[in-house]
Short mmCIF file of C-alpha atoms in Angstrom, two decimals:
data_model
loop_
_atom_site.label_atom_id
_atom_site.label_comp_id
_atom_site.label_asym_id
_atom_site.label_seq_id
_atom_site.Cartn_x
_atom_site.Cartn_y
_atom_site.Cartn_z
CA MET A 1 58.14 82.09 -50.44
CA HIS A 2 61.48 83.16 -52.17
CA PRO A 3 63.56 84.65 -49.96
CA ALA A 4 64.76 87.69 -51.32
CA PRO A 5 68.05 88.75 -49.66
CA SER A 6 67.48 92.82 -50.12
CA VAL A 7 63.84 92.27 -48.29
CA ILE A 8 65.23 90.40 -45.40
CA LEU A 9 67.71 92.75 -44.94
CA PHE A 10 65.59 95.40 -45.27
CA SER A 11 62.94 94.16 -42.45
CA THR A 12 65.95 93.13 -40.19
CA MET A 13 67.79 96.39 -40.39
CA SER A 14 64.79 98.92 -40.62
CA GLY A 15 62.86 96.96 -37.66
CA ALA A 16 65.98 97.55 -35.46
CA GLY A 17 66.69 101.15 -36.67
CA PHE A 18 62.89 102.38 -36.45
CA GLY A 19 63.21 100.69 -33.06
CA LEU A 20 66.21 102.65 -31.54
CA LEU A 21 64.61 105.98 -33.25
CA ALA A 22 61.28 105.37 -31.15
CA PHE A 23 63.59 104.72 -27.89
CA LEU A 24 65.61 107.94 -28.82
CA GLY A 25 62.10 109.93 -29.43
CA LEU A 26 60.82 108.49 -26.06
CA GLY A 27 63.96 109.96 -24.24
CA LEU A 28 65.07 106.57 -23.42
CA PRO A 29 68.11 107.64 -22.80
CA VAL A 30 68.11 111.64 -23.38
CA VAL A 31 71.11 112.46 -24.83
CA THR A 32 72.53 115.49 -26.61
CA GLY A 33 75.27 116.72 -28.52
CA GLY A 34 78.13 114.53 -29.85
CA LEU A 35 76.43 111.25 -28.52
CA ALA A 36 72.73 111.83 -29.60
CA PHE A 37 74.87 112.31 -33.11
CA GLY A 38 76.42 108.70 -32.64
CA TYR A 39 72.96 107.14 -31.84
CA PHE A 40 71.25 109.24 -34.36
CA ALA A 41 73.69 108.46 -36.75
CA LEU A 42 73.54 104.47 -36.07
CA ALA A 43 69.45 104.76 -36.14
CA TYR A 44 69.42 106.50 -39.92
CA LEU A 45 72.34 103.72 -40.96
CA LEU A 46 69.64 101.04 -40.27
CA ALA A 47 66.76 102.32 -41.04
CA VAL A 48 67.67 104.19 -44.25
CA GLY A 49 69.84 101.50 -45.33
CA GLY A 50 67.22 98.64 -45.02
CA LEU A 51 64.85 101.01 -47.08
CA ILE A 52 67.66 101.40 -49.63
CA ALA A 53 68.05 97.56 -49.64
CA SER A 54 64.24 96.74 -50.25
CA THR A 55 64.84 98.83 -53.62
CA PHE A 56 67.07 96.66 -54.76
CA HIS A 57 64.39 93.75 -55.32
CA LEU A 58 62.12 96.14 -57.18
CA GLY A 59 61.67 95.50 -61.42
CA HIS A 60 62.17 99.42 -61.52
CA PRO A 61 63.53 101.53 -58.55
CA GLU A 62 63.90 104.21 -60.38
CA ARG A 63 60.01 104.62 -60.38
CA ALA A 64 59.69 103.85 -56.33
CA MET A 65 58.46 107.75 -55.68
CA LYS A 66 55.10 106.53 -57.38
CA ALA A 67 54.55 104.30 -54.18
CA PHE A 68 53.63 106.96 -52.26
CA LYS A 69 50.32 107.69 -53.78
CA GLN A 70 47.92 104.57 -52.86
CA TRP A 71 48.01 105.02 -49.21
CA ARG A 72 44.08 104.52 -49.16
CA SER A 73 44.10 100.55 -50.04
CA SER A 74 48.10 99.86 -50.32
CA TRP A 75 50.34 98.61 -47.33
CA LEU A 76 52.94 99.12 -48.82
CA SER A 77 52.44 102.66 -49.69
CA ARG A 78 51.33 103.36 -45.91
CA GLU A 79 54.71 102.09 -45.15
CA GLY A 80 56.47 103.86 -47.21
CA ILE A 81 54.41 107.50 -46.04
CA CYS A 82 55.12 106.65 -42.41
CA ALA A 83 58.83 105.91 -43.03
CA VAL A 84 59.55 109.10 -44.62
CA ALA A 85 57.08 110.93 -41.90
CA ALA A 86 59.22 109.20 -39.31
CA LEU A 87 62.72 110.39 -40.82
CA VAL A 88 61.49 113.49 -41.12
CA VAL A 89 60.32 114.20 -37.93
CA MET A 90 63.02 112.08 -35.69
CA ALA A 91 65.49 114.68 -37.83
CA ILE A 92 64.28 117.82 -36.61
CA TYR A 93 63.96 116.19 -33.29
CA GLY A 94 67.88 114.95 -33.56
CA ALA A 95 69.09 118.29 -34.78
CA GLY A 96 67.72 119.51 -31.71
CA LEU A 97 69.16 117.27 -29.27
CA VAL A 98 72.58 117.23 -31.39
CA PHE A 99 73.05 120.98 -31.94
CA PHE A 100 71.26 123.01 -29.75
CA GLY A 101 71.03 119.90 -26.53
CA THR A 102 67.56 120.90 -26.31
CA ARG A 103 64.49 117.89 -26.13
CA ILE A 104 61.33 118.64 -28.04
CA GLY A 105 59.36 116.09 -26.07
CA LEU A 106 56.42 116.08 -28.03
CA LEU A 107 58.35 115.89 -31.52
CA GLY A 108 59.96 112.87 -30.01
CA THR A 109 56.81 111.21 -28.89
CA ILE A 110 55.53 111.57 -32.52
CA GLY A 111 58.50 110.50 -33.98
CA ALA A 112 58.32 107.38 -31.52
CA ILE A 113 54.71 106.59 -32.96
CA LEU A 114 55.53 106.92 -36.63
CA SER A 115 58.51 104.34 -36.12
CA PHE A 116 56.61 102.07 -34.53
CA GLY A 117 53.93 102.53 -37.40
CA THR A 118 56.66 101.98 -40.00
CA VAL A 119 57.35 98.83 -38.49
CA PHE A 120 53.54 97.77 -38.06
CA THR A 121 52.76 98.78 -41.68
CA THR A 122 55.89 96.62 -42.82
CA SER A 123 54.14 93.63 -40.61
CA MET A 124 50.70 94.61 -42.31
CA ILE A 125 52.32 94.18 -45.84
CA TYR A 126 52.60 90.67 -44.92
CA THR A 127 49.72 89.95 -42.50
CA GLN A 128 47.17 91.07 -45.46
CA ILE A 129 48.38 88.39 -48.16
CA LYS A 130 45.45 85.61 -47.41
CA THR A 131 47.30 83.44 -50.13
CA VAL A 132 49.95 82.94 -47.32
CA PRO A 133 48.04 81.54 -44.45
CA ARG A 134 51.23 81.48 -42.47
CA TRP A 135 51.46 85.34 -42.56
CA ASN A 136 47.71 86.15 -42.63
CA ASN A 137 47.00 85.91 -38.78
CA THR A 138 48.04 88.61 -35.94
CA THR A 139 51.01 86.51 -34.70
CA THR A 140 52.71 88.56 -37.76
CA PRO A 141 52.25 92.15 -36.51
CA ALA A 142 52.79 90.87 -32.73
CA MET A 143 56.31 89.45 -34.12
CA PHE A 144 57.16 92.11 -36.20
CA LEU A 145 56.47 94.70 -33.30
CA SER A 146 57.73 93.06 -30.43
CA ILE A 147 61.43 92.34 -32.03
CA CYS A 148 61.47 95.97 -33.11
CA ILE A 149 61.02 97.39 -29.93
CA ALA A 150 63.70 94.66 -28.08
CA GLY A 151 65.98 95.50 -30.85
CA GLY A 152 65.42 99.27 -29.93
CA ALA A 153 65.90 98.87 -26.44
CA LEU A 154 69.01 96.94 -26.79
CA LEU A 155 70.53 98.95 -29.07
CA ALA A 156 69.41 101.96 -26.93
CA GLY A 157 71.40 100.30 -24.22
CA GLU A 158 67.91 100.32 -22.14
CA VAL A 159 69.09 97.26 -20.64
CA LYS A 160 66.22 97.09 -18.04
CA PHE A 161 63.99 97.36 -20.81
CA ALA A 162 65.85 95.14 -22.98
CA VAL A 163 65.60 92.20 -20.83
CA PRO A 164 61.85 91.71 -20.75
CA LEU A 165 61.24 92.61 -24.17
CA LEU A 166 63.28 90.42 -25.49
CA ILE A 167 61.53 87.61 -23.72
CA LEU A 168 58.60 89.10 -24.98
CA ALA A 169 60.23 88.79 -28.43
CA ALA A 170 60.78 84.95 -28.32
CA ALA A 171 57.28 84.42 -27.02
CA ALA A 172 55.84 86.33 -29.88
CA GLN A 173 58.47 84.53 -32.58
CA ILE A 174 57.58 81.54 -31.44
CA GLY A 175 53.95 82.01 -31.36
CA HIS A 176 54.25 83.01 -34.88
CA TRP A 177 56.21 79.77 -35.62
CA LEU A 178 53.65 77.07 -33.80
CA PHE A 179 50.82 79.30 -35.50
CA GLY A 180 51.97 78.97 -38.50
CA ASP A 181 52.73 75.53 -38.71
CA ARG A 182 49.19 74.78 -38.70
CA ALA A 183 48.22 77.59 -40.61
CA LEU A 184 47.73 76.33 -44.22
CA ALA A 185 45.95 73.14 -42.88
CA GLU A 186 43.67 75.17 -41.25
CA SER A 187 42.97 77.34 -43.90
CA GLY A 188 40.81 75.14 -45.80
CA THR A 189 42.41 75.56 -48.85
CA THR A 190 43.63 72.38 -50.66
CA LEU A 191 44.07 71.39 -54.36
CA ALA A 192 40.23 70.43 -54.44
CA THR A 193 39.20 73.96 -53.59
CA ALA A 194 41.87 75.01 -56.09
CA THR A 195 40.33 73.07 -58.52
CA GLY A 196 36.50 72.88 -57.62
CA LEU A 197 36.61 69.24 -58.45
CA GLY A 198 37.17 67.67 -54.86
CA ALA A 199 33.80 66.75 -54.55
CA ARG A 200 34.15 64.41 -57.58
CA GLY A 201 37.26 62.25 -55.85
CA GLU A 202 41.09 62.53 -55.00
CA VAL A 203 42.77 65.31 -57.16
CA ARG A 204 45.79 64.83 -57.78
CA ALA A 205 48.14 66.85 -60.00
CA PHE A 206 48.84 64.96 -63.13
CA GLU A 207 51.14 67.10 -65.59
CA PRO A 208 52.18 70.71 -64.78
CA PRO A 209 51.77 73.07 -67.50
CA HIS A 210 55.16 73.04 -68.35
CA THR A 211 58.06 70.88 -68.01
CA GLY A 212 60.51 73.52 -66.72
CA THR A 213 60.44 76.18 -63.84
CA ASN A 214 58.65 79.46 -64.19
CA TYR A 215 58.35 82.88 -62.27
CA LEU A 216 55.70 81.38 -60.28
CA LEU A 217 57.63 78.15 -58.48
CA ASN A 218 60.59 80.42 -58.16
CA GLU A 219 58.84 83.13 -56.15
CA PHE A 220 56.40 80.84 -54.29
CA VAL A 221 57.16 77.75 -54.09
CA TYR A 222 60.65 77.66 -52.31
CA VAL A 223 61.49 74.23 -50.40
CA ILE A 224 65.07 74.55 -50.14
CA GLY A 225 65.84 74.80 -46.58
CA ARG A 226 62.77 73.91 -45.35
CA LYS A 227 64.05 70.39 -43.87
CA HIS A 228 66.49 72.69 -41.60
CA ALA A 229 63.58 74.43 -40.33
CA LEU A 230 63.95 73.43 -36.96
CA LYS A 231 67.74 73.93 -36.40
CA LEU A 232 67.45 77.49 -37.98
CA ARG A 233 64.63 78.25 -35.80
CA ILE A 234 66.90 77.15 -32.48
CA ILE A 235 69.82 78.78 -33.77
CA ALA A 236 67.79 82.14 -34.45
CA LEU A 237 66.39 81.89 -30.86
CA ILE A 238 69.93 81.43 -29.76
CA LEU A 239 71.66 84.53 -31.46
CA MET A 240 68.61 86.76 -31.41
CA ILE A 241 67.45 86.18 -27.60
CA ALA A 242 69.52 83.96 -25.37
CA VAL A 243 72.98 85.53 -26.40
CA PRO A 244 72.44 88.94 -26.04
CA LEU A 245 70.11 88.36 -22.94
CA ALA A 246 73.22 86.45 -21.38
CA LEU A 247 75.58 89.24 -22.34
CA VAL A 248 73.71 91.89 -20.95
CA LEU A 249 73.27 90.25 -17.75
CA LEU A 250 77.19 89.71 -17.83
CA GLY A 251 77.79 93.01 -18.21
CA GLN A 252 76.36 96.82 -19.49
CA SER A 253 79.66 98.11 -20.82
CA PHE A 254 79.83 99.26 -24.72
CA ILE A 255 81.40 96.22 -25.59
CA PHE A 256 78.84 93.73 -24.21
CA ILE A 257 75.79 96.29 -25.30
CA ALA A 258 77.25 96.31 -28.77
CA LEU A 259 77.85 92.29 -29.01
CA ALA A 260 74.57 91.59 -27.93
CA ALA A 261 73.27 93.89 -30.44
CA ILE A 262 75.32 92.31 -33.15
CA SER A 263 74.57 88.56 -31.98
CA HIS A 264 70.32 89.67 -31.75
CA LEU A 265 70.49 91.48 -35.71
CA VAL A 266 72.17 88.33 -37.34
CA GLY A 267 69.40 86.00 -34.94
CA VAL A 268 66.72 88.52 -36.76
CA PHE A 269 68.42 88.01 -40.05
CA THR A 270 68.14 84.04 -39.60
CA ALA A 271 64.40 84.17 -38.34
CA ARG A 272 63.30 86.51 -41.34
CA TRP A 273 65.05 84.20 -43.60
CA LEU A 274 62.90 81.37 -42.22
CA PHE A 275 59.76 83.84 -42.39
CA PHE A 276 60.03 83.83 -46.27
CA ALA A 277 61.47 80.38 -46.87
CA GLN A 278 58.92 78.31 -44.81
CA ALA A 279 55.92 80.47 -46.11
CA GLU A 280 53.73 78.46 -48.42
CA HIS A 281 51.58 80.16 -51.33
CA VAL A 282 48.53 78.48 -52.26
CA VAL A 283 49.41 79.02 -55.62
CA GLY A 284 51.83 75.93 -55.09
CA LEU A 285 48.53 73.58 -54.71
CA TYR A 286 48.05 73.88 -58.32
CA TYR A 287 51.35 72.44 -58.79
CA GLY A 288 50.66 69.79 -56.15
CA LYS A 289 53.32 71.48 -54.18
CA ARG A 290 53.42 73.83 -51.09
CA MET B 8 43.74 104.07 -58.47
CA THR B 9 44.19 101.01 -56.11
CA THR B 10 40.82 100.86 -54.64
CA LEU B 11 37.99 98.83 -56.28
CA PRO B 12 35.15 99.80 -57.69
CA THR B 13 32.08 99.16 -55.60
CA SER B 14 30.35 98.04 -59.12
CA THR B 15 31.10 97.96 -62.40
CA ASP B 16 28.89 98.29 -65.66
CA ARG B 17 29.55 95.41 -67.62
CA LYS B 18 31.52 91.81 -66.15
CA LEU B 19 33.46 90.68 -69.33
CA GLY B 20 35.21 87.17 -68.39
CA LEU B 21 35.40 83.83 -69.62
CA VAL B 22 33.76 80.60 -69.12
CA ILE B 23 36.03 77.53 -69.43
CA ASP B 24 35.02 74.10 -69.76
CA LEU B 25 36.48 71.16 -68.26
CA ASP B 26 34.72 68.67 -69.86
CA THR B 27 35.60 69.74 -73.39
CA CYS B 28 39.27 70.89 -72.58
CA VAL B 29 41.41 68.30 -74.49
CA GLY B 30 44.54 69.90 -72.88
CA CYS B 31 46.06 70.92 -76.86
CA HIS B 32 47.77 74.03 -75.19
CA ALA B 33 46.50 76.23 -78.41
CA CYS B 34 45.56 78.56 -76.19
CA VAL B 35 48.70 79.21 -74.52
CA ILE B 36 50.26 79.49 -77.83
CA SER B 37 47.95 82.10 -78.84
CA CYS B 38 47.80 84.20 -75.68
CA LYS B 39 51.51 84.05 -75.89
CA GLY B 40 51.80 85.18 -79.30
CA TRP B 41 49.09 87.97 -79.14
CA ASN B 42 50.59 89.31 -76.39
CA THR B 43 53.98 88.87 -77.82
CA GLU B 44 52.95 90.91 -80.80
CA ASN B 45 50.60 93.64 -79.22
CA TYR B 46 49.36 95.42 -76.19
CA GLY B 47 52.10 96.27 -73.62
CA ALA B 48 55.66 94.75 -73.13
CA PRO B 49 56.36 91.52 -74.77
CA LEU B 50 56.11 88.28 -73.05
CA SER B 51 59.82 87.48 -73.01
CA ASP B 52 61.60 83.98 -72.65
CA GLN B 53 64.46 83.15 -71.13
CA ASP B 54 67.33 80.82 -72.79
CA PRO B 55 64.59 79.62 -74.94
CA TYR B 56 66.57 77.09 -76.95
CA GLY B 57 68.96 75.96 -74.26
CA ALA B 58 68.87 73.76 -71.22
CA ASN B 59 66.45 75.39 -68.62
CA PRO B 60 64.04 77.43 -70.66
CA THR B 61 61.46 79.76 -68.89
CA GLY B 62 59.67 82.52 -69.89
CA THR B 63 56.42 84.66 -69.11
CA PHE B 64 53.26 83.25 -70.07
CA LEU B 65 49.69 84.58 -68.74
CA ASN B 66 47.55 81.35 -69.28
CA ARG B 67 48.63 77.92 -68.84
CA VAL B 68 47.29 74.31 -68.65
CA HIS B 69 47.76 72.12 -66.05
CA SER B 70 46.21 68.76 -65.84
CA TYR B 71 45.08 66.78 -62.59
CA GLU B 72 43.81 63.30 -62.13
CA ILE B 73 40.72 62.69 -60.28
CA GLN B 74 40.23 59.60 -58.40
CA PRO B 75 36.67 58.76 -57.60
CA GLU B 76 35.95 56.02 -54.96
CA ALA B 77 34.24 53.46 -57.09
CA ALA B 78 35.03 54.15 -60.66
CA PRO B 79 37.92 54.67 -62.97
CA ALA B 80 40.45 57.41 -62.65
CA GLN B 81 39.52 60.68 -64.70
CA LEU B 82 42.05 63.46 -66.59
CA ILE B 83 41.13 66.78 -66.69
CA HIS B 84 42.85 69.29 -68.34
CA PHE B 85 42.58 72.52 -66.50
CA PRO B 86 43.38 76.36 -68.26
CA LYS B 87 44.18 79.19 -65.89
CA SER B 88 44.54 82.58 -66.89
CA CYS B 89 43.33 85.65 -64.57
CA LEU B 90 39.74 85.59 -63.15
CA HIS B 91 39.20 89.20 -63.47
CA CYS B 92 37.91 89.08 -59.96
CA GLU B 93 35.34 91.40 -58.39
CA ASP B 94 37.49 91.86 -55.03
CA ALA B 95 40.61 91.39 -56.75
CA PRO B 96 43.29 91.54 -53.75
CA CYS B 97 45.88 91.97 -56.48
CA VAL B 98 44.59 95.36 -57.01
CA THR B 99 44.14 96.89 -53.67
CA VAL B 100 47.73 96.05 -52.63
CA CYS B 101 49.32 97.94 -55.52
CA PRO B 102 51.61 100.80 -54.00
CA THR B 103 51.36 102.83 -57.31
CA GLY B 104 47.89 102.63 -58.94
CA ALA B 105 49.45 100.63 -61.97
CA SER B 106 47.14 97.94 -60.91
CA TYR B 107 43.45 98.80 -61.48
CA LYS B 108 39.85 97.15 -62.67
CA ARG B 109 37.95 98.97 -65.28
CA VAL B 110 34.47 100.19 -64.33
CA GLU B 111 32.95 100.18 -67.51
CA ASP B 112 33.76 96.56 -68.09
CA GLY B 113 35.49 94.71 -64.85
CA ILE B 114 38.79 93.87 -66.87
CA VAL B 115 41.85 94.25 -64.31
CA LEU B 116 45.13 95.48 -66.20
CA VAL B 117 48.51 97.05 -65.21
CA ASN B 118 49.24 100.35 -66.48
CA GLU B 119 53.21 99.15 -67.10
CA SER B 120 54.51 102.55 -67.36
CA ASP B 121 53.47 102.89 -63.57
CA CYS B 122 54.79 99.53 -62.40
CA ILE B 123 57.64 99.47 -59.49
CA GLY B 124 58.05 95.72 -60.17
CA CYS B 125 57.47 95.11 -56.35
CA GLY B 126 55.66 91.73 -57.02
CA LEU B 127 52.75 92.50 -54.34
CA CYS B 128 50.16 92.10 -56.45
CA ALA B 129 51.56 88.63 -57.61
CA TRP B 130 51.75 87.41 -54.16
CA ALA B 131 48.37 88.36 -53.44
CA CYS B 132 46.78 86.49 -56.50
CA PRO B 133 45.46 83.29 -54.87
CA TYR B 134 45.43 81.61 -58.63
CA GLY B 135 49.39 82.05 -59.88
CA ALA B 136 47.31 84.70 -62.54
CA ARG B 137 50.44 87.83 -62.97
CA GLU B 138 53.95 86.67 -63.73
CA MET B 139 56.80 89.27 -63.28
CA ASP B 140 58.32 89.60 -66.76
CA ALA B 141 62.20 88.41 -66.24
CA GLU B 142 63.02 90.97 -69.54
CA GLU B 143 60.94 94.18 -68.82
CA LYS B 144 60.83 93.72 -65.03
CA VAL B 145 57.04 94.68 -65.12
CA MET B 146 53.87 92.43 -63.92
CA LYS B 147 52.00 91.11 -66.92
CA LYS B 148 48.73 89.32 -66.67
CA CYS B 149 45.82 88.57 -69.03
CA THR B 150 44.34 91.56 -70.35
CA LEU B 151 41.40 89.89 -71.62
CA CYS B 152 42.65 90.99 -75.15
CA VAL B 153 41.45 94.37 -74.56
CA ASP B 154 43.38 95.49 -77.68
CA ARG B 155 41.02 93.04 -79.67
CA ILE B 156 37.50 92.68 -78.20
CA TYR B 157 36.94 96.68 -79.12
CA ASN B 158 39.30 96.64 -81.84
CA GLU B 159 37.30 97.72 -85.21
CA ASN B 160 40.39 96.94 -87.39
CA LEU B 161 39.55 93.44 -86.78
CA PRO B 162 36.80 91.43 -88.73
CA GLU B 163 34.26 90.99 -85.81
CA GLU B 164 34.61 87.27 -85.44
CA ASP B 165 37.84 88.19 -84.22
CA ARG B 166 36.85 90.67 -81.64
CA GLU B 167 37.49 87.85 -78.79
CA PRO B 168 40.15 87.20 -76.50
CA ALA B 169 43.04 85.09 -78.69
CA CYS B 170 42.47 81.82 -75.89
CA VAL B 171 38.75 81.88 -77.25
CA ARG B 172 39.22 82.37 -80.73
CA THR B 173 41.57 79.93 -81.03
CA CYS B 174 40.27 77.16 -79.24
CA PRO B 175 39.61 73.93 -81.42
CA ALA B 176 37.59 72.23 -78.51
CA GLY B 177 35.35 75.64 -78.31
CA ALA B 178 36.28 75.02 -73.99
CA ARG B 179 36.60 78.87 -73.71
CA HIS B 180 33.62 81.12 -73.92
CA PHE B 181 34.06 85.05 -73.74
CA GLY B 182 30.92 87.11 -72.72
CA ASP B 183 29.36 89.85 -70.15
CA PHE B 184 28.58 87.79 -66.86
CA ALA B 185 26.50 91.38 -65.52
CA ASP B 186 24.00 90.16 -68.52
CA PRO B 187 21.77 87.04 -67.30
CA ASP B 188 20.89 86.31 -70.82
CA SER B 189 24.45 86.24 -72.26
CA ASN B 190 26.29 82.88 -73.36
CA VAL B 191 28.81 82.78 -70.41
CA SER B 192 25.54 83.77 -67.78
CA GLN B 193 23.22 80.48 -69.74
CA LEU B 194 26.38 78.15 -69.32
CA THR B 195 27.13 79.23 -66.13
CA ALA B 196 23.73 78.52 -64.95
CA GLN B 197 23.07 75.50 -67.46
CA ARG B 198 26.09 73.53 -66.12
CA GLY B 199 26.77 74.81 -62.69
CA GLY B 200 30.06 77.29 -63.07
CA MET B 201 32.21 77.43 -60.22
CA ASP B 202 34.54 79.66 -58.59
CA LEU B 203 37.96 78.61 -57.70
CA MET B 204 39.13 79.05 -54.38
CA PRO B 205 35.91 80.64 -53.29
CA GLU B 206 37.34 80.31 -49.90
CA MET B 207 39.61 83.17 -50.50
CA GLY B 208 36.60 85.84 -51.26
CA THR B 209 37.93 86.93 -54.28
CA LYS B 210 34.97 86.65 -56.47
CA PRO B 211 36.04 85.56 -59.66
CA VAL B 212 34.08 86.57 -62.63
CA ASN B 213 35.39 83.90 -64.84
CA LYS B 214 33.93 80.61 -64.11
CA TYR B 215 35.10 76.79 -64.78
CA LEU B 216 32.58 74.01 -65.66
CA PRO B 217 32.68 70.89 -64.53
CA PRO B 218 33.24 67.72 -65.71
CA ARG B 219 29.94 66.38 -67.28
CA PRO B 220 29.32 62.82 -65.14
CA LYS B 221 30.62 59.99 -66.72
CA ASP B 222 29.39 56.47 -66.65
CA GLN B 223 29.72 54.69 -63.54
CA SER B 224 27.17 51.99 -63.03
CA LEU B 225 28.94 49.45 -64.96
CA LYS B 226 27.21 46.69 -62.90
CA GLU B 227 23.73 47.75 -63.52
CA GLU B 228 24.24 48.21 -67.30
CA VAL B 229 25.72 45.01 -68.63
CA ASP B 230 24.33 43.89 -71.57
CA ILE B 231 21.52 41.22 -70.78
CA LEU B 232 22.94 38.77 -73.26
CA ALA B 233 26.11 39.15 -71.25
CA PRO B 234 25.45 35.74 -68.92
CA PHE B 235 24.82 33.53 -72.28
CA LEU B 236 28.29 34.34 -73.71
CA GLU B 237 30.55 31.85 -73.23
CA PRO B 238 32.47 32.03 -70.14
CA ILE B 239 36.22 32.91 -70.19
CA THR B 240 38.40 30.94 -68.09
CA GLU B 241 41.32 32.94 -66.22
CA ALA B 242 43.19 29.92 -65.05
CA PRO B 243 46.36 29.10 -67.29
CA LYS B 244 46.66 26.02 -69.27
CA GLY B 245 49.29 23.68 -71.06
CA PHE B 246 52.79 24.73 -70.43
CA LEU B 247 52.22 28.11 -68.21
CA GLY B 248 49.35 26.23 -66.24
CA TRP B 249 52.02 23.60 -65.59
CA LEU B 250 54.47 26.05 -64.58
CA ASP B 251 51.83 27.88 -62.28
CA LYS B 252 51.00 24.61 -60.49
CA ALA B 253 54.85 23.73 -60.29
CA LEU B 254 55.72 27.15 -58.90
CA ASP B 255 53.30 27.17 -56.91
CA ALA B 256 54.36 23.89 -55.40
CA MET B 257 57.72 24.95 -54.47
CA PRO B 258 58.72 26.40 -51.00
CA GLY B 259 57.87 29.91 -51.08
CA GLY B 260 54.97 29.63 -53.03
CA PRO B 261 51.48 30.10 -52.26
CA LYS B 262 51.15 26.39 -51.41
CA GLY B 263 54.63 25.59 -50.35
CA GLY B 264 54.74 25.74 -46.89
CA SER B 265 56.44 28.13 -44.90
CA ASN B 266 58.66 30.94 -45.73
#
């Protein structure tokens, strides 16, 4: 799959942003006044910034409002609704903390659930896509959610949660990679089933429809960077998990947490780039590619 | 509305005969022509006369080689367009309701003025039937020529999809699969019409007719007089025969000792 920078930026930023919002909603930590403003400003910057980035990959961003309509069937629609609901609830909750110094616990809990719900619905947009076997399994939401929660704990400065959650996130990410590497082969979809001609003999793509490239090949058969996948996976794990772990264990002052969070986000960005770049869409089979 | 209808009154679709298709691409051209000049946004081209031309097509013809175990290889031309699936995954993922499957005839369409160009429907389609137009930034797909098949301004024989109308080999057939007596239902039954990627659970309406079996029993069907024909020796004679022997005798040849 083509790794669109806007979509990768969206999933990295809003994942961390909604993670932080969830922790704030749960009162981890309980902050008020100016400090609360700082936390909420960061969370909204990431969450809303990510959502705005995601509209850049739309062909017609001016029609984005229409996307809230089809929640009955569409995970993308559900994500939009969940995100707006989370942002509105958390804004009211945040206003209570910042301006009135009062914490409305119930509102915070609802906001936290909606925030996790947003990241879950994001992950389901990918998980539901049967044509990309690497995504079409439970390791995808497990990976998205565990990274969101770990990132939220890190940004919230809740080190005692961040350490085990980062380890859990690493396990979920590695699980997604290992499972994903076998997914296409195990899906049973091959050029033989794609053409229905498999029973007659070995099928080989002889000639593509056009000599040049097309939308399908650009969007779904992205092969650049796959050969560096292992190196990028190691880099992603180091930046996303190992460096933040080392930093928060070394010290828990603002500068250590901030550096750990930046390293974590760069690592997540790298892992998400791979999430797209390594994903094989079955339409590639028609072109004799994967 | 992007939830799928539980059933449709009719199931309009195509039968594509892989035995008959000659791979001329006439259907590709007529489709591009009709759908550029009529319904919806035109199918644009980018850099059409330059070094790297690309463009939007609703129908593309692949060619595949099949190598049976004990027979000569076969070349199969393979036109591919939207299969108007009964369980169309492209429809349910649409966040705006721009993609829909019609209850009256089962055609899967895109309402282009509602399309936000997110591309998710193209991700969901296993067949590569949907392409985002690079100029209009909306999703394009086969409409089954919905503006031809009901168009009373056209002579009756033209009221079928442009690809079917133009096919010089008669490899494409249009009809209603809900009617067991229709031409397409009959063809599917007679020739073992098949689904593409059935494991995806999309329940395609369009069916593909597999190529008819080719003569493969060459040994059994050799002419009974063949043994009486003068045997053809394959050993070279004359100068070539001498050269063959001389080269064989040299070191490195089959009789030339060790390499």
